[in-house]
């Protein structure tokens, strides 16, 4: 496993301070724009009784909103343990502790031990993993009905920004790195596993693509 994907590498960037900040922002303003589009896509297709798997879901805000929209249960797979206390606090407040399983580990490495779900979400995660084919492929394999991804647009501007950010991380001796992967690689990994795009939209920072199985209709 690449050093950027070690728990210590993630924990330095996605630590307790980040987790507390995410909770404050969610309580004040709800989901960010990209996350709202993810939830809107899935809820618009119907999530009543669905199972949800989110990789790198942080405090679990997307899962909370999907459960409120009718999903039956959710699983979160996270590398950084710092999200666990605030995430569980949000679950207690919402009365949803029994409907969410939170696991620590590398999703790609542990994929065989994780149950498939109707809907799989990777929000701001593809850019944090060095092997997009392995990550998106594993996520697609686990998606019975739909897969939704958000990732930085593959443009010169975002590639330059990622390079500068990674240089700063290297100077600070952080293990974590960011990646702007080719969109063609991301899409091909999902399509190779029987999923086709049903949503392709953007915010200033993120491209959001929602996939569905061929047999799934509106």
Short mmCIF file of C-alpha atoms in Angstrom, two decimals:
data_model
loop_
_atom_site.label_atom_id
_atom_site.label_comp_id
_atom_site.label_asym_id
_atom_site.label_seq_id
_atom_site.Cartn_x
_atom_site.Cartn_y
_atom_site.Cartn_z
CA UNK A 1 0.00 0.00 0.00
CA UNK A 2 1.43 3.39 -0.99
CA UNK A 3 2.64 5.56 1.88
CA UNK A 4 0.01 8.20 1.13
CA UNK A 5 -2.61 5.61 1.98
CA UNK A 6 -1.29 4.59 5.37
CA UNK A 7 -3.50 5.48 8.35
CA UNK A 8 -0.73 7.76 9.64
CA UNK A 9 -0.57 9.60 6.32
CA UNK A 10 -4.30 10.25 6.30
CA UNK A 11 -4.48 10.95 10.01
CA UNK A 12 -2.08 13.89 9.73
CA UNK A 13 -4.27 15.59 7.12
CA UNK A 14 -7.68 14.31 8.18
CA UNK A 15 -7.24 14.58 11.92
CA UNK A 16 -9.36 15.59 14.88
CA UNK A 17 -9.29 19.29 13.96
CA UNK A 18 -10.59 18.53 10.46
CA UNK A 19 -13.29 16.28 11.85
CA UNK A 20 -14.51 18.94 14.30
CA UNK A 21 -14.49 21.56 11.55
CA UNK A 22 -16.56 19.30 9.29
CA UNK A 23 -19.12 18.79 12.04
CA UNK A 24 -19.41 22.54 12.66
CA UNK A 25 -19.89 23.23 8.95
CA UNK A 26 -22.50 20.49 8.60
CA UNK A 27 -24.46 21.71 11.61
CA UNK A 28 -24.43 25.29 10.34
CA UNK A 29 -24.92 24.82 6.61
CA UNK A 30 -25.69 21.18 5.89
CA UNK A 31 -24.03 19.38 3.00
CA UNK A 32 -21.64 21.12 0.62
CA UNK A 33 -22.79 21.72 -2.95
CA UNK A 34 -21.19 18.59 -4.40
CA UNK A 35 -22.53 16.38 -1.61
CA UNK A 36 -26.02 17.81 -2.13
CA UNK A 37 -25.85 16.81 -5.78
CA UNK A 38 -24.75 13.30 -4.83
CA UNK A 39 -27.64 12.91 -2.42
CA UNK A 40 -30.02 14.52 -4.89
CA UNK A 41 -29.05 12.07 -7.64
CA UNK A 42 -29.48 9.02 -5.43
CA UNK A 43 -32.66 10.22 -3.70
CA UNK A 44 -34.12 11.22 -7.05
CA UNK A 45 -33.66 7.66 -8.30
CA UNK A 46 -35.19 6.31 -5.08
CA UNK A 47 -33.29 4.97 -2.08
CA UNK A 48 -36.21 3.59 -0.07
CA UNK A 49 -34.96 0.49 1.73
CA UNK A 50 -31.52 0.69 0.09
CA UNK A 51 -28.19 -0.18 1.64
CA UNK A 52 -25.47 2.46 1.28
CA UNK A 53 -21.71 2.01 1.28
CA UNK A 54 -19.56 5.13 1.53
CA UNK A 55 -15.78 5.00 1.26
CA UNK A 56 -14.01 7.80 3.10
CA UNK A 57 -17.28 9.30 4.33
CA UNK A 58 -15.66 11.24 7.17
CA UNK A 59 -18.29 12.34 9.66
CA UNK A 60 -20.97 10.50 7.68
CA UNK A 61 -23.09 13.48 6.62
CA UNK A 62 -24.05 11.99 3.24
CA UNK A 63 -25.09 8.76 4.95
CA UNK A 64 -27.26 10.67 7.42
CA UNK A 65 -29.07 12.46 4.60
CA UNK A 66 -29.61 9.25 2.63
CA UNK A 67 -30.97 7.49 5.71
CA UNK A 68 -33.37 10.39 6.22
CA UNK A 69 -34.36 10.04 2.55
CA UNK A 70 -35.38 6.43 3.11
CA UNK A 71 -32.23 4.28 2.94
CA UNK A 72 -32.37 1.36 5.38
CA UNK A 73 -28.76 1.14 6.49
CA UNK A 74 -25.26 2.41 5.73
CA UNK A 75 -21.64 1.32 6.04
CA UNK A 76 -18.71 3.74 6.20
CA UNK A 77 -15.13 2.63 5.49
CA UNK A 78 -12.56 5.13 6.72
CA UNK A 79 -8.78 5.21 7.08
CA UNK A 80 -8.52 7.98 9.67
CA UNK A 81 -9.81 7.06 13.15
CA UNK A 82 -10.18 10.74 14.08
CA UNK A 83 -13.62 10.91 12.45
CA UNK A 84 -15.11 8.23 14.68
CA UNK A 85 -16.02 10.23 17.83
CA UNK A 86 -17.77 13.13 16.03
CA UNK A 87 -19.44 10.76 13.56
CA UNK A 88 -20.87 8.68 16.39
CA UNK A 89 -22.02 11.85 18.13
CA UNK A 90 -23.97 12.86 15.02
CA UNK A 91 -25.48 9.39 14.80
CA UNK A 92 -26.58 9.52 18.44
CA UNK A 93 -28.17 12.92 17.91
CA UNK A 94 -30.08 11.60 14.91
CA UNK A 95 -31.04 8.34 16.63
CA UNK A 96 -29.44 6.31 13.83
CA UNK A 97 -26.63 4.49 15.63
CA UNK A 98 -28.14 1.06 14.95
CA UNK A 99 -28.40 1.66 11.21
CA UNK A 100 -24.77 2.59 10.46
CA UNK A 101 -21.69 0.41 10.62
CA UNK A 102 -18.38 2.27 10.73
CA UNK A 103 -15.22 0.40 9.78
CA UNK A 104 -11.56 1.42 9.81
CA UNK A 105 -9.30 0.21 7.02
CA UNK A 106 -8.20 0.48 3.42
CA UNK A 107 -11.25 -0.24 1.27
CA UNK A 108 -9.25 -1.67 -1.64
CA UNK A 109 -7.19 -3.94 0.59
CA UNK A 110 -10.22 -5.05 2.63
CA UNK A 111 -12.74 -5.21 -0.23
CA UNK A 112 -13.38 -8.95 0.04
CA UNK A 113 -14.52 -8.52 3.64
CA UNK A 114 -16.99 -5.74 2.88
CA UNK A 115 -20.55 -6.49 1.77
CA UNK A 116 -21.87 -5.01 -1.50
CA UNK A 117 -24.52 -2.30 -1.24
CA UNK A 118 -27.26 -0.91 -3.44
CA UNK A 119 -25.63 2.52 -3.59
CA UNK A 120 -21.89 3.24 -3.27
CA UNK A 121 -20.48 6.74 -2.74
CA UNK A 122 -16.93 8.08 -3.05
CA UNK A 123 -17.03 11.83 -2.37
CA UNK A 124 -13.61 13.56 -2.56
CA UNK A 125 -11.87 10.19 -2.26
CA UNK A 126 -10.60 9.27 -5.73
CA UNK A 127 -8.12 12.17 -5.57
CA UNK A 128 -6.67 10.76 -2.34
CA UNK A 129 -5.78 7.31 -3.70
CA UNK A 130 -2.85 6.54 -6.02
CA UNK A 131 -4.53 3.74 -8.01
CA UNK A 132 -7.86 4.92 -9.47
CA UNK A 133 -8.51 1.69 -11.35
CA UNK A 134 -8.20 -0.37 -8.18
CA UNK A 135 -10.30 2.01 -6.08
CA UNK A 136 -13.08 2.73 -8.59
CA UNK A 137 -13.05 -0.89 -9.73
CA UNK A 138 -13.55 -2.15 -6.17
CA UNK A 139 -16.30 0.41 -5.60
CA UNK A 140 -18.04 -0.59 -8.84
CA UNK A 141 -17.82 -4.26 -7.90
CA UNK A 142 -19.63 -3.43 -4.65
CA UNK A 143 -22.41 -1.37 -6.27
CA UNK A 144 -25.55 -3.40 -6.93
CA UNK A 145 -27.43 -0.46 -8.41
CA UNK A 146 -25.55 2.84 -8.40
CA UNK A 147 -22.11 4.36 -7.87
CA UNK A 148 -21.45 8.07 -7.39
CA UNK A 149 -17.99 9.63 -7.53
CA UNK A 150 -16.66 13.14 -7.08
CA UNK A 151 -13.13 14.03 -8.15
CA UNK A 152 -11.15 17.07 -9.36
CA UNK A 153 -11.49 17.90 -13.07
CA UNK A 154 -8.54 16.66 -15.10
CA UNK A 155 -7.35 20.08 -16.25
CA UNK A 156 -3.99 21.83 -16.36
CA UNK A 157 -5.12 24.18 -13.59
CA UNK A 158 -6.04 21.40 -11.19
CA UNK A 159 -2.94 19.37 -12.05
CA UNK A 160 -0.76 22.41 -11.31
CA UNK A 161 -2.60 23.06 -8.05
CA UNK A 162 -2.14 19.45 -6.99
CA UNK A 163 1.58 19.63 -7.77
CA UNK A 164 2.01 22.76 -5.63
CA UNK A 165 0.02 21.26 -2.78
CA UNK A 166 2.05 18.05 -2.90
CA UNK A 167 5.29 20.04 -2.86
CA UNK A 168 4.12 21.77 0.32
CA UNK A 169 3.21 18.41 1.83
CA UNK A 170 6.66 17.07 0.98
CA UNK A 171 8.33 20.05 2.66
CA UNK A 172 6.31 19.39 5.80
CA UNK A 173 7.30 15.70 5.65
CA UNK A 174 3.68 14.59 5.36
CA UNK A 175 3.14 11.20 3.73
CA UNK A 176 -0.19 12.12 2.17
CA UNK A 177 -0.41 13.14 -1.51
CA UNK A 178 -3.24 14.23 -3.80
CA UNK A 179 -3.89 13.02 -7.35
CA UNK A 180 -5.67 14.36 -10.41
CA UNK A 181 -6.38 11.15 -12.27
CA UNK A 182 -7.34 10.96 -15.96
CA UNK A 183 -11.11 11.01 -16.28
CA UNK A 184 -10.92 8.29 -18.92
CA UNK A 185 -9.31 5.93 -16.40
CA UNK A 186 -11.99 6.62 -13.79
CA UNK A 187 -14.88 6.15 -16.20
CA UNK A 188 -13.37 3.04 -17.78
CA UNK A 189 -12.97 1.34 -14.40
CA UNK A 190 -16.70 1.70 -13.70
CA UNK A 191 -17.84 0.86 -17.23
CA UNK A 192 -15.73 -2.30 -17.28
CA UNK A 193 -17.90 -3.55 -14.42
CA UNK A 194 -21.27 -2.95 -16.04
CA UNK A 195 -22.00 0.62 -14.94
CA UNK A 196 -22.90 3.51 -17.22
CA UNK A 197 -22.97 7.26 -16.42
CA UNK A 198 -26.42 8.65 -15.65
CA UNK A 199 -25.23 11.95 -14.15
CA UNK A 200 -22.27 14.15 -15.07
CA UNK A 201 -22.20 17.56 -13.42
CA UNK A 202 -19.68 19.94 -11.89
CA UNK A 203 -19.11 22.44 -9.14
CA UNK A 204 -16.14 24.84 -9.20
CA UNK A 205 -14.01 22.23 -7.42
CA UNK A 206 -15.51 18.84 -8.27
CA UNK A 207 -16.78 16.74 -11.15
CA UNK A 208 -19.61 14.46 -10.02
CA UNK A 209 -20.45 11.35 -12.03
CA UNK A 210 -23.29 9.03 -11.10
CA UNK A 211 -23.39 5.54 -12.60
CA UNK A 212 -26.19 2.99 -12.79
CA UNK A 213 -26.40 -0.66 -13.66
CA UNK A 214 -27.86 -1.19 -17.12
CA UNK A 215 -31.01 -2.82 -15.75
CA UNK A 216 -31.79 0.07 -13.39
CA UNK A 217 -34.33 2.56 -14.70
CA UNK A 218 -35.50 5.88 -13.24
#
